[in-house]
Coordinates of C-alpha atoms in Angstrom, one line a residue:
M22 CA 6.2 19.3 -17.9
C23 CA 3.5 20.8 -15.9
G24 CA 1.1 20.1 -13.0
F25 CA -2.6 19.6 -12.6
V26 CA -5.2 19.5 -9.9
G27 CA -8.8 18.4 -9.8
F28 CA -11.8 17.3 -7.8
T29 CA -15.3 16.0 -8.1
G30 CA -18.3 17.5 -6.3
T31 CA -18.5 21.0 -7.7
D32 CA -20.5 24.0 -6.4
E33 CA -20.7 27.8 -6.8
Q34 CA -17.3 28.2 -5.1
S35 CA -15.5 25.7 -7.4
E36 CA -13.7 28.2 -9.5
L37 CA -12.2 29.9 -6.5
V38 CA -11.2 26.6 -4.9
L39 CA -9.7 25.4 -8.1
T40 CA -7.7 28.6 -8.6
A41 CA -6.4 28.4 -5.0
M42 CA -5.3 24.7 -5.6
M43 CA -3.6 25.7 -8.9
N44 CA -1.7 28.5 -7.2
R45 CA -0.2 26.0 -4.7
I46 CA 1.6 24.4 -7.6
I47 CA 2.3 27.4 -9.9
H48 CA 6.0 26.5 -9.7
R49 CA 5.2 23.4 -11.8
G50 CA 3.9 25.5 -14.7
P51 CA 4.4 29.3 -14.5
D52 CA 3.8 29.9 -18.3
M53 CA 0.0 29.4 -18.5
G54 CA -3.0 28.2 -16.5
G55 CA -6.4 26.7 -17.5
Q56 CA -9.6 25.4 -16.0
H57 CA -12.5 23.2 -17.0
I58 CA -15.5 22.9 -14.7
V59 CA -18.4 20.8 -16.0
D60 CA -20.5 17.8 -15.0
N61 CA -19.6 18.0 -11.3
V62 CA -15.9 17.7 -12.2
A63 CA -13.2 20.5 -11.9
L64 CA -9.9 20.2 -13.8
G65 CA -7.1 22.8 -13.3
F66 CA -3.8 23.0 -15.1
R67 CA -0.5 24.8 -14.8
R68 CA 1.7 24.8 -17.9
L69 CA 5.5 24.8 -18.5
S70 CA 5.7 25.2 -22.3
I71 CA 8.0 22.6 -23.9
L72 CA 6.2 21.3 -27.0
D73 CA 3.9 23.3 -29.3
L74 CA 4.6 26.6 -27.5
S75 CA 1.5 28.2 -29.0
E76 CA -1.8 28.5 -27.1
A77 CA -3.0 25.5 -29.2
G78 CA -1.2 23.2 -26.8
A79 CA -3.0 24.7 -23.8
Q80 CA -4.8 22.5 -21.2
P81 CA -7.3 21.4 -20.2
M82 CA -7.8 20.1 -23.7
S83 CA -11.1 18.7 -25.0
S84 CA -12.1 16.6 -28.0
D85 CA -13.9 18.3 -30.9
D86 CA -17.3 17.2 -29.6
G87 CA -16.4 18.2 -26.0
K88 CA -17.1 14.7 -24.7
V89 CA -13.6 14.0 -23.5
T90 CA -11.3 16.4 -21.6
I91 CA -7.7 15.8 -20.4
V92 CA -5.1 17.3 -18.1
F93 CA -1.7 15.8 -18.6
N94 CA 1.8 16.1 -16.9
G95 CA 4.8 14.7 -18.7
E96 CA 6.0 13.8 -22.2
I97 CA 5.1 11.1 -24.6
Y98 CA 8.2 10.3 -26.6
N99 CA 6.5 8.2 -29.3
F100 CA 3.7 10.7 -29.9
Q101 CA 4.7 11.3 -33.5
E102 CA 4.3 7.5 -34.3
L103 CA 1.0 7.4 -32.4
T104 CA -0.2 10.5 -34.2
A105 CA 0.4 8.8 -37.6
E106 CA -1.3 5.6 -36.4
L107 CA -4.3 7.6 -35.2
M108 CA -4.5 9.6 -38.4
R109 CA -4.6 6.4 -40.3
A110 CA -7.6 5.4 -38.1
G111 CA -9.4 8.6 -39.1
H112 CA -8.5 11.0 -36.4
T113 CA -7.7 14.6 -37.2
F114 CA -5.3 16.8 -35.2
A115 CA -5.4 20.5 -34.5
T116 CA -2.1 20.7 -32.6
R117 CA 1.5 19.3 -32.6
S118 CA 1.2 18.4 -28.9
D119 CA 1.5 15.0 -27.3
T120 CA -1.5 15.9 -25.1
E121 CA -3.8 15.6 -28.2
V122 CA -2.4 12.2 -28.9
L123 CA -3.6 11.0 -25.4
L124 CA -7.0 12.5 -26.1
H125 CA -7.5 10.7 -29.4
G126 CA -5.7 7.6 -28.1
Y127 CA -8.2 7.3 -25.3
E128 CA -11.1 7.7 -27.8
Q129 CA -9.6 5.0 -30.0
W130 CA -8.2 2.5 -27.6
G131 CA -9.6 3.3 -24.1
K132 CA -7.4 1.8 -21.3
E133 CA -5.4 -0.2 -23.8
M134 CA -3.8 3.1 -24.8
L135 CA -1.5 2.7 -21.8
Q136 CA 0.2 -0.3 -23.4
K137 CA 1.2 1.8 -26.4
L138 CA 2.8 4.8 -24.5
R139 CA 6.5 5.5 -24.2
G140 CA 7.2 8.3 -21.9
M141 CA 6.7 9.8 -18.5
F142 CA 3.2 10.8 -17.6
T143 CA 0.3 11.2 -15.3
F144 CA -3.0 12.3 -16.6
A145 CA -6.7 12.6 -15.7
I146 CA -9.4 12.2 -18.4
W147 CA -13.0 13.2 -17.8
D148 CA -15.3 11.1 -20.1
R149 CA -18.7 12.9 -20.2
K150 CA -20.4 10.1 -22.2
N151 CA -19.6 7.4 -19.6
E152 CA -19.5 9.9 -16.6
T153 CA -16.1 8.4 -15.7
L154 CA -12.8 9.9 -14.5
F155 CA -9.9 7.9 -15.8
C156 CA -6.4 8.6 -14.5
A157 CA -3.0 6.8 -15.0
R158 CA 0.7 7.0 -14.0
D159 CA 3.6 6.0 -16.2
H160 CA 5.3 2.6 -16.2
F161 CA 8.2 3.5 -13.8
G162 CA 6.6 6.3 -11.7
I163 CA 8.6 9.1 -13.1
K164 CA 5.8 11.6 -12.6
P165 CA 3.7 11.7 -9.3
F166 CA 0.0 11.4 -8.8
Y167 CA -1.9 11.7 -5.5
Y168 CA -5.5 11.2 -4.6
Y169 CA -7.9 11.5 -1.7
Q170 CA -11.5 10.5 -1.3
N171 CA -13.4 12.2 1.5
D172 CA -16.4 10.9 3.4
A173 CA -18.8 12.4 0.9
G174 CA -17.2 10.2 -1.9
E175 CA -15.7 13.3 -3.5
L176 CA -12.3 12.7 -5.1
L177 CA -9.4 15.1 -5.0
F178 CA -6.4 14.4 -7.2
G179 CA -3.3 16.1 -8.5
S180 CA 0.5 16.3 -9.0
E181 CA 1.3 17.5 -5.5
I182 CA -0.4 16.9 -2.1
K183 CA 0.0 20.6 -1.1
S184 CA -2.7 21.6 -3.6
F185 CA -5.3 19.6 -1.5
L186 CA -4.7 22.0 1.4
A187 CA -6.7 24.7 -0.5
H188 CA -9.8 22.5 -0.8
P189 CA -12.5 22.8 1.9
G190 CA -13.3 19.1 1.7
F191 CA -9.7 18.0 2.6
K192 CA -9.0 17.2 6.2
K193 CA -5.3 17.6 7.0
E194 CA -4.3 14.9 9.5
L195 CA -0.9 13.2 10.1
N196 CA -0.7 9.6 9.3
E197 CA 1.6 8.6 12.2
E198 CA 1.7 4.9 11.0
Q199 CA 4.0 6.0 8.2
L200 CA 6.7 7.3 10.6
P201 CA 8.2 3.9 11.6
L202 CA 8.4 2.9 7.9
Y203 CA 10.1 6.2 7.0
L204 CA 12.7 5.7 9.8
S205 CA 13.8 2.5 8.0
Y206 CA 13.5 3.7 4.4
Q207 CA 14.4 7.4 4.7
Y208 CA 11.4 8.1 2.5
S209 CA 7.7 7.5 2.6
P210 CA 7.3 4.0 0.9
G211 CA 4.3 2.4 -0.7
E212 CA 1.0 3.8 -1.6
D213 CA 0.3 5.5 1.8
T214 CA 1.5 8.9 2.6
F215 CA 2.1 11.0 5.7
F216 CA -1.3 12.6 5.2
K217 CA -4.2 10.4 6.4
G218 CA -6.3 9.3 3.5
V219 CA -4.0 10.6 0.8
K220 CA -2.6 7.9 -1.4
K221 CA -0.1 7.7 -4.2
L222 CA -1.2 6.2 -7.5
M223 CA 1.6 3.7 -7.9
P224 CA 3.7 3.2 -11.0
A225 CA 2.0 1.4 -13.9
H226 CA -1.5 1.7 -12.3
W227 CA -4.7 3.3 -13.5
L228 CA -7.5 4.7 -11.4
E229 CA -11.1 5.0 -12.4
W230 CA -13.8 7.0 -10.5
K231 CA -17.5 6.6 -11.3
A232 CA -20.4 7.7 -9.2
G233 CA -18.3 7.9 -6.1
Q234 CA -16.8 4.4 -6.6
L235 CA -13.0 4.1 -7.0
T236 CA -11.2 1.3 -8.8
V237 CA -7.3 1.1 -9.0
Q238 CA -5.5 -1.5 -11.1
R239 CA -2.0 -2.3 -12.3
Y240 CA -1.6 -2.4 -16.1
W241 CA 2.1 -3.4 -16.4
Q242 CA 4.7 -5.1 -14.3
P243 CA 8.5 -4.7 -14.9
K244 CA 10.3 -8.0 -14.4
F245 CA 13.9 -9.1 -14.9
D246 CA 14.3 -12.2 -17.1
P247 CA 18.1 -12.8 -17.6
D248 CA 19.3 -14.4 -20.9
D249 CA 22.7 -16.1 -21.1
S250 CA 22.7 -16.4 -24.9
R251 CA 24.7 -13.3 -25.7
T252 CA 28.3 -12.3 -24.9
L253 CA 29.3 -9.3 -22.9
E254 CA 30.5 -7.5 -26.1
E255 CA 27.1 -8.1 -27.7
W256 CA 25.3 -6.7 -24.6
E257 CA 27.6 -3.6 -24.7
D258 CA 26.7 -3.0 -28.4
E259 CA 23.0 -3.4 -27.7
I260 CA 23.1 -1.0 -24.8
S261 CA 25.1 1.5 -26.9
A262 CA 22.4 1.4 -29.6
A263 CA 19.5 1.6 -27.2
M264 CA 20.9 4.5 -25.3
K265 CA 21.7 6.5 -28.4
E266 CA 18.1 6.1 -29.6
S267 CA 16.6 6.8 -26.2
V268 CA 18.6 10.0 -25.7
Q269 CA 17.5 11.3 -29.1
A270 CA 13.9 10.5 -28.3
H271 CA 14.2 12.3 -25.0
K272 CA 15.7 15.4 -26.6
I273 CA 12.5 16.2 -28.6
A274 CA 11.5 19.7 -27.6
D275 CA 10.8 23.2 -28.9
V276 CA 13.1 24.7 -26.4
E277 CA 16.8 24.2 -25.5
V278 CA 17.8 21.0 -23.7
G279 CA 20.7 20.8 -21.2
S280 CA 22.2 17.9 -19.2
F281 CA 23.2 17.4 -15.6
L282 CA 26.8 16.3 -15.0
S283 CA 28.4 14.8 -11.9
S284 CA 31.7 12.8 -11.8
G285 CA 29.9 9.5 -12.4
V286 CA 29.5 7.3 -15.5
D287 CA 25.7 7.8 -15.9
S288 CA 25.6 11.5 -16.3
S289 CA 28.9 11.6 -18.2
Y290 CA 27.6 9.1 -20.7
M291 CA 24.3 10.9 -21.0
A292 CA 26.0 14.3 -21.6
A293 CA 28.3 12.8 -24.3
L294 CA 25.4 11.1 -26.1
A295 CA 23.1 14.0 -26.0
H296 CA 25.4 16.6 -27.8
V297 CA 23.8 19.4 -25.7
D298 CA 25.4 22.8 -25.5
K299 CA 25.3 23.2 -21.7
T300 CA 26.0 20.9 -18.7
F301 CA 25.2 21.8 -15.0
T302 CA 27.1 20.7 -11.9
V303 CA 27.1 21.6 -8.2
G304 CA 29.7 20.8 -5.5
F305 CA 31.0 22.0 -2.2
A306 CA 34.0 24.0 -1.1
N307 CA 35.3 20.8 0.7
K308 CA 37.2 19.0 -2.1
Q309 CA 36.2 15.6 -0.8
Y310 CA 32.6 16.4 -1.8
D311 CA 33.3 18.5 -4.9
E312 CA 32.8 17.3 -8.5
T313 CA 33.0 20.6 -10.2
D314 CA 36.6 20.4 -11.4
Y315 CA 35.9 17.0 -13.0
A316 CA 32.7 18.3 -14.6
Q317 CA 34.5 21.2 -16.1
E318 CA 37.3 19.1 -17.4
F319 CA 34.9 16.5 -18.9
S320 CA 32.7 19.2 -20.5
K321 CA 35.8 20.7 -22.1
H322 CA 36.7 17.3 -23.4
I323 CA 33.3 16.8 -25.2
G324 CA 33.1 20.5 -26.3
V325 CA 30.3 21.6 -24.0
K326 CA 30.0 24.7 -21.8
N327 CA 29.7 23.7 -18.1
Y328 CA 28.0 25.8 -15.5
A329 CA 29.3 24.9 -12.1
Y330 CA 28.1 26.1 -8.7
R331 CA 29.5 25.5 -5.2
I332 CA 27.0 25.3 -2.4
T333 CA 27.9 27.0 0.9
P334 CA 27.0 25.3 4.2
E335 CA 24.9 28.4 5.1
E336 CA 22.6 28.2 2.0
Y337 CA 22.4 24.4 2.2
W338 CA 21.0 24.6 5.8
A339 CA 18.9 27.8 5.1
N340 CA 16.9 26.1 2.3
L341 CA 16.0 22.9 4.2
G342 CA 12.5 24.0 5.1
K343 CA 11.7 25.1 1.6
I344 CA 13.0 21.9 0.2
Q345 CA 10.9 19.7 2.6
Y346 CA 7.9 21.8 1.7
H347 CA 8.3 21.1 -2.0
M348 CA 8.8 17.3 -1.3
D349 CA 5.2 17.0 0.1
E350 CA 6.5 14.2 2.4
P351 CA 9.7 14.1 4.4
L352 CA 12.8 12.8 2.5
A353 CA 16.1 12.3 4.3
D354 CA 18.2 11.8 1.3
A355 CA 20.9 14.5 1.8
A356 CA 21.6 14.6 -1.9
S357 CA 18.1 16.0 -2.6
V358 CA 19.3 19.4 -1.3
A359 CA 22.2 19.4 -3.7
L360 CA 19.7 18.4 -6.4
Y361 CA 17.6 21.4 -5.6
F362 CA 20.6 23.7 -6.3
V363 CA 21.6 22.1 -9.6
N364 CA 18.0 22.4 -10.8
R365 CA 18.0 26.0 -9.7
E366 CA 21.2 26.8 -11.6
A367 CA 20.1 24.9 -14.7
S368 CA 16.7 26.7 -14.8
K369 CA 18.5 30.0 -15.3
Q370 CA 19.7 28.8 -18.6
V371 CA 17.3 26.1 -20.0
K372 CA 13.8 24.7 -19.6
V373 CA 14.7 21.0 -20.0
C374 CA 17.6 18.9 -18.6
L375 CA 18.6 15.3 -19.1
S376 CA 19.5 13.2 -16.0
G377 CA 20.8 9.7 -15.3
E378 CA 18.2 8.3 -12.9
G379 CA 17.4 4.6 -13.4
A380 CA 20.8 3.4 -14.6
D381 CA 21.7 1.8 -11.3
E382 CA 18.4 -0.2 -11.0
F383 CA 18.5 -1.3 -14.7
F384 CA 22.2 -2.2 -15.0
G385 CA 23.3 -3.2 -11.5
G386 CA 24.9 0.0 -10.2
Y387 CA 24.7 0.0 -6.4
N388 CA 27.7 -1.1 -4.4
I389 CA 25.5 -3.3 -2.2
Y390 CA 24.9 -5.5 -5.3
K391 CA 28.5 -6.7 -4.9
E392 CA 27.7 -8.2 -1.5
P393 CA 26.6 -11.7 -2.8
F394 CA 30.1 -12.1 -4.4
T395 CA 32.0 -11.2 -1.2
V396 CA 33.0 -13.5 1.6
T397 CA 31.0 -16.3 0.0
W398 CA 32.4 -18.9 2.4
Y399 CA 30.4 -17.3 5.2
D400 CA 27.1 -18.1 3.5
K401 CA 28.0 -21.8 3.7
I402 CA 27.7 -21.7 7.5
P403 CA 24.3 -23.1 8.5
L404 CA 21.7 -20.4 8.8
P405 CA 20.8 -21.1 12.5
I406 CA 24.5 -20.5 13.4
R407 CA 24.7 -17.3 11.3
R408 CA 21.4 -16.1 12.9
A409 CA 22.9 -16.6 16.4
I410 CA 26.1 -14.8 15.4
G411 CA 24.1 -11.9 13.9
A412 CA 22.0 -11.6 17.0
V413 CA 25.0 -11.3 19.2
A414 CA 26.7 -8.8 16.8
D415 CA 23.6 -6.7 16.8
L416 CA 24.2 -5.9 20.5
L417 CA 27.8 -4.7 19.9
P418 CA 29.0 -1.2 18.8
P419 CA 28.8 -0.9 15.0
V420 CA 32.5 -1.2 14.3
H421 CA 33.9 -2.4 11.0
G422 CA 32.6 -5.9 10.2
I423 CA 29.7 -5.9 12.8
N424 CA 27.1 -4.8 10.2
F425 CA 28.3 -7.6 7.9
L426 CA 27.6 -10.2 10.6
V427 CA 24.2 -8.7 11.4
R428 CA 23.1 -8.6 7.7
R429 CA 24.4 -12.0 6.7
G430 CA 22.8 -13.6 9.8
K431 CA 19.5 -13.3 7.9
P432 CA 18.2 -14.5 4.6
L433 CA 18.1 -11.8 1.9
A434 CA 14.3 -11.4 1.9
E435 CA 14.5 -10.6 5.7
R436 CA 17.4 -8.2 5.6
Y437 CA 16.9 -6.4 2.3
I438 CA 14.1 -3.9 2.0
G439 CA 15.9 -1.7 -0.5
N440 CA 19.0 0.4 -1.0
T441 CA 18.7 1.9 2.5
N442 CA 17.7 0.3 5.8
L443 CA 18.5 2.9 8.4
M444 CA 16.8 1.5 11.5
D445 CA 15.6 -1.9 12.6
E446 CA 12.5 -2.4 14.7
H447 CA 14.5 -2.6 17.9
R448 CA 16.0 0.8 17.3
K449 CA 12.7 2.4 16.3
K450 CA 11.0 1.0 19.4
K451 CA 13.7 2.6 21.5
L452 CA 13.3 6.0 19.8
L453 CA 9.6 6.4 19.2
K454 CA 7.1 7.2 22.0
N455 CA 4.3 5.6 20.1
Y456 CA 5.6 2.5 18.3
H457 CA 2.6 0.9 16.7
P458 CA 3.6 0.2 13.1
G459 CA 0.7 -0.7 10.8
K460 CA 3.1 -2.4 8.5
L461 CA 6.7 -3.7 8.7
P462 CA 9.2 -2.9 6.0
T463 CA 9.3 -6.5 5.0
D464 CA 5.5 -6.3 4.3
L465 CA 6.3 -3.8 1.5
S466 CA 9.4 -5.7 0.1
R467 CA 7.9 -9.2 0.3
P468 CA 5.8 -8.9 -3.0
Y469 CA 8.9 -8.1 -4.9
F470 CA 10.8 -11.1 -3.6
E471 CA 7.8 -13.2 -4.6
L472 CA 7.9 -11.6 -8.0
S473 CA 11.6 -12.5 -8.4
K474 CA 11.4 -15.9 -6.6
G475 CA 14.0 -18.3 -7.8
Q476 CA 16.3 -15.7 -9.3
D477 CA 19.7 -14.7 -8.1
A478 CA 20.3 -12.3 -5.2
V479 CA 21.3 -9.3 -7.4
T480 CA 18.2 -9.7 -9.5
Q481 CA 16.0 -9.9 -6.4
M482 CA 17.6 -6.7 -5.0
E483 CA 17.2 -4.9 -8.3
T484 CA 13.5 -5.9 -8.4
C485 CA 13.0 -4.5 -4.9
D486 CA 14.9 -1.3 -5.6
L487 CA 13.1 -0.7 -8.9
N488 CA 9.7 -0.8 -7.2
L489 CA 10.5 0.8 -3.8
W490 CA 13.7 2.8 -3.6
M491 CA 13.7 4.3 -7.1
V492 CA 10.0 5.4 -6.9
G493 CA 10.1 6.6 -3.3
D494 CA 13.4 8.3 -3.2
I495 CA 15.2 8.7 -6.6
L496 CA 12.2 9.8 -8.7
L497 CA 10.5 11.7 -5.9
K498 CA 13.4 14.1 -5.5
A499 CA 14.0 14.3 -9.2
D500 CA 10.5 15.5 -9.9
K501 CA 10.0 17.7 -6.9
M502 CA 13.4 19.5 -7.0
S503 CA 13.1 20.1 -10.8
M504 CA 9.5 21.3 -10.6
A505 CA 10.4 23.5 -7.6
N506 CA 12.5 25.4 -10.0
S507 CA 10.2 25.2 -13.0
L508 CA 12.5 22.9 -14.9
E509 CA 11.6 19.7 -16.8
L510 CA 13.8 16.8 -16.0
R511 CA 14.0 13.9 -18.5
V512 CA 15.5 10.5 -17.7
P513 CA 16.5 8.5 -20.8
F514 CA 17.7 5.5 -18.9
L515 CA 14.1 5.1 -17.6
D516 CA 12.7 4.1 -20.9
R517 CA 10.6 1.1 -21.8
K518 CA 12.8 0.1 -24.7
V519 CA 15.9 0.4 -22.5
F520 CA 14.3 -1.7 -19.8
E521 CA 13.3 -4.3 -22.3
L522 CA 17.0 -4.7 -23.1
A523 CA 18.3 -4.3 -19.5
S524 CA 15.8 -6.9 -18.1
H525 CA 17.5 -9.6 -20.1
I526 CA 21.1 -8.8 -19.2
P527 CA 22.5 -11.6 -17.0
T528 CA 23.9 -10.7 -13.6
K529 CA 27.4 -11.7 -14.6
C530 CA 27.4 -8.9 -17.1
K531 CA 26.2 -6.4 -14.5
V532 CA 28.0 -7.0 -11.2
N533 CA 30.9 -8.9 -9.7
A534 CA 32.9 -8.6 -6.5
S535 CA 34.9 -5.6 -7.8
Q536 CA 32.7 -3.8 -10.3
T537 CA 29.2 -2.6 -10.9
K538 CA 27.3 -1.9 -14.2
I539 CA 29.8 -4.0 -16.1
A540 CA 28.0 -4.1 -19.5
M541 CA 26.8 -0.5 -19.3
R542 CA 30.4 0.8 -18.5
G543 CA 31.6 -1.2 -21.5
A544 CA 28.9 0.5 -23.7
A545 CA 29.9 3.9 -22.2
E546 CA 33.5 3.3 -23.1
K547 CA 32.6 3.5 -26.8
T548 CA 31.6 7.1 -26.2
I549 CA 33.6 8.4 -23.2
P550 CA 37.2 7.9 -21.9
A551 CA 37.7 4.6 -20.0
K552 CA 38.8 6.4 -16.8
T553 CA 35.4 8.0 -16.7
A554 CA 33.4 4.9 -17.7
D555 CA 35.2 2.9 -14.9
K556 CA 35.0 5.5 -12.2
K557 CA 33.8 4.3 -8.9
K558 CA 30.2 5.2 -7.9
L559 CA 30.0 8.1 -5.4
G560 CA 26.3 8.8 -5.4
F561 CA 25.9 12.5 -4.8
P562 CA 28.4 13.2 -2.0
V563 CA 27.2 15.7 0.6
P564 CA 29.3 16.7 3.8
V565 CA 26.4 16.3 6.3
R566 CA 28.4 13.8 8.3
A567 CA 31.1 16.5 8.9
W568 CA 28.6 19.3 9.5
L569 CA 26.9 17.4 12.2
R570 CA 30.2 17.4 14.2
D571 CA 30.4 21.2 13.8
E572 CA 29.0 23.1 16.8
Q573 CA 27.0 25.5 14.7
Y574 CA 25.0 22.9 12.7
A575 CA 24.8 20.3 15.5
G576 CA 23.2 23.1 17.5
V577 CA 20.5 23.5 14.8
V578 CA 19.7 19.8 15.1
R579 CA 19.8 19.8 18.9
K580 CA 17.3 22.6 19.0
A581 CA 14.9 20.7 16.7
F582 CA 15.4 17.6 18.9
N583 CA 14.1 19.5 21.9
T584 CA 11.0 21.1 20.4
P585 CA 7.4 20.2 21.4
A586 CA 7.1 18.3 18.0
A587 CA 10.1 16.2 18.8
E588 CA 8.6 15.5 22.3
Q589 CA 5.4 14.5 20.7
F590 CA 6.9 11.7 18.6
F591 CA 10.3 10.7 20.1
R592 CA 12.1 10.0 23.3
T593 CA 14.2 13.2 23.1
K594 CA 16.7 11.8 25.6
E595 CA 17.6 9.1 23.1
L596 CA 17.8 11.7 20.3
N597 CA 20.2 13.8 22.2
A598 CA 22.3 10.8 23.1
M599 CA 22.4 9.8 19.4
L600 CA 23.6 13.3 18.5
D601 CA 26.2 13.3 21.3
Q602 CA 27.6 10.0 20.2
H603 CA 28.1 11.3 16.7
I604 CA 29.7 14.6 17.7
S605 CA 32.2 12.7 19.9
G606 CA 33.0 10.3 17.1
K607 CA 31.9 7.2 19.2
R608 CA 29.3 6.3 16.5
D609 CA 28.6 7.4 13.0
N610 CA 24.9 8.2 13.4
W611 CA 24.6 10.9 10.7
R612 CA 22.1 9.1 8.5
Q613 CA 19.8 8.3 11.5
I614 CA 20.1 11.9 12.9
W615 CA 19.4 13.4 9.5
C616 CA 16.4 11.2 8.9
I617 CA 14.7 12.3 12.2
F618 CA 15.8 15.9 11.7
M619 CA 14.3 16.0 8.2
F620 CA 11.0 14.7 9.5
L621 CA 10.9 17.4 12.1
V622 CA 11.7 20.1 9.5
W623 CA 8.9 18.7 7.3
Y624 CA 6.5 18.5 10.2
D625 CA 7.2 22.1 11.0
E626 CA 6.4 23.2 7.5
Y627 CA 3.1 21.4 7.2
F628 CA 1.7 21.1 10.8
V629 CA 3.3 23.9 12.8
K630 CA 3.7 26.9 10.5
R631 CA 0.6 26.2 8.2

């Protein structure tokens, strides 16, 4: 796991510029650095040594004839199979690294190489012969890739946006059109970012730059295709076999591998399958939000040493600025802060950790997926009547049941934009001084409803979450919080072979009115106790709701809500009223408050302090 930076349009200052860009992401790879500046292209690399720890695995790496050079972030889990295939085709290898497999793979197969890869990756390849820069991002978007083309046609690219700040050709400007979308999603969705002109290369896409011309294209599309031909028990057996194989593939390393452990089935199943020596857990002094006792008990059960750490409110709040800086873009997922601390603690012991991201999207894990099976009689009321009821309910205080009437007053494609939908357009218009959204949330979710057209509601929601929520929130924080602590995070659920299986599991084997991840829990029960496999999903509980009713922490937020930055973007009277309602207990506004507060913390890091 590493990080890279690069740009086209070199001059006599390129080495200094490249070094400055690399230094911005040194946390991604503190073990070694490397540069390659040739043919008007500069490539810089920071290495965290995991495979082939010798200097032979160093990057940038060039082919024997020097015509192809690569920088690569990630891991290719089938690199040994691909090495054998390439050797049969006549290629010779100088290292045991997966980087060299990509180099020879590109020479042998070109863009078609992407169809053969199993792993998490982003890379940039400079092809001297064709004077082409070829870049790609993995199938699910586990690793990040950002790019920016300036007015001169020069391309900047890399693992983190912050590296661009060190380049003289980068113009730092806020993309204010992203703010309304963020207030709905709690993250920055889609290919656009909060920096004007900076884009994300989306999952399963490649990018090609040649003579100032940029081409971006999708090379693979995950799609659910439920199959009713197998029994629940057969699905459980297949999941069990697939996960055992995937976990072993994800453990390949020349350094020790550990595992994260919460109280949920995903990480518990992972830790038990992996047979690691160490698990890592964080919690809070407040028992309602603490999972450390469970983790220690479970670790003892599977014969593993658990390292548990309890986060204090003071250090949680003290690190918010640093965390938002590492995110590159604002993220209002309160669990991301806890994730920072568990990565910090794990990095003191190991260089690689396994984690459970992807299980919910693949196997139907979110509680909202139960909704189509609840109060089904209400959906039989004609839609115009439900719309009218929902419109009236939307004007009422959000007491129990009101949100249900609002949501079910709209068709799924209108109301569901992903696992979170914090604010509707009416609310945002009331809060924002400049409400001019370039896109609406439904503009981003619509393609995924088209992709899953004709399928059941749960499959449609999974498709939406797999492409939006998982990429924009779950994987963003997983990458940025692990790399902030120089730790490689591997996600065995998010594997092409696992998805190939999960995509065919019918909804009845995933979710019903009372349970989520039905087949996966059954598979897990073959390895871990039933009480753990059946445990209700908690997410990553964080006591922010309670803290925001504490005078000390509510005061921190109120101060931010009355800064010049807040005045620039928001109607601060409305912000303060929202906070007052929460403190008094009249409304539970903590998610909306936290979303705005995190934007202001992020904005302070990137546009006020720097």
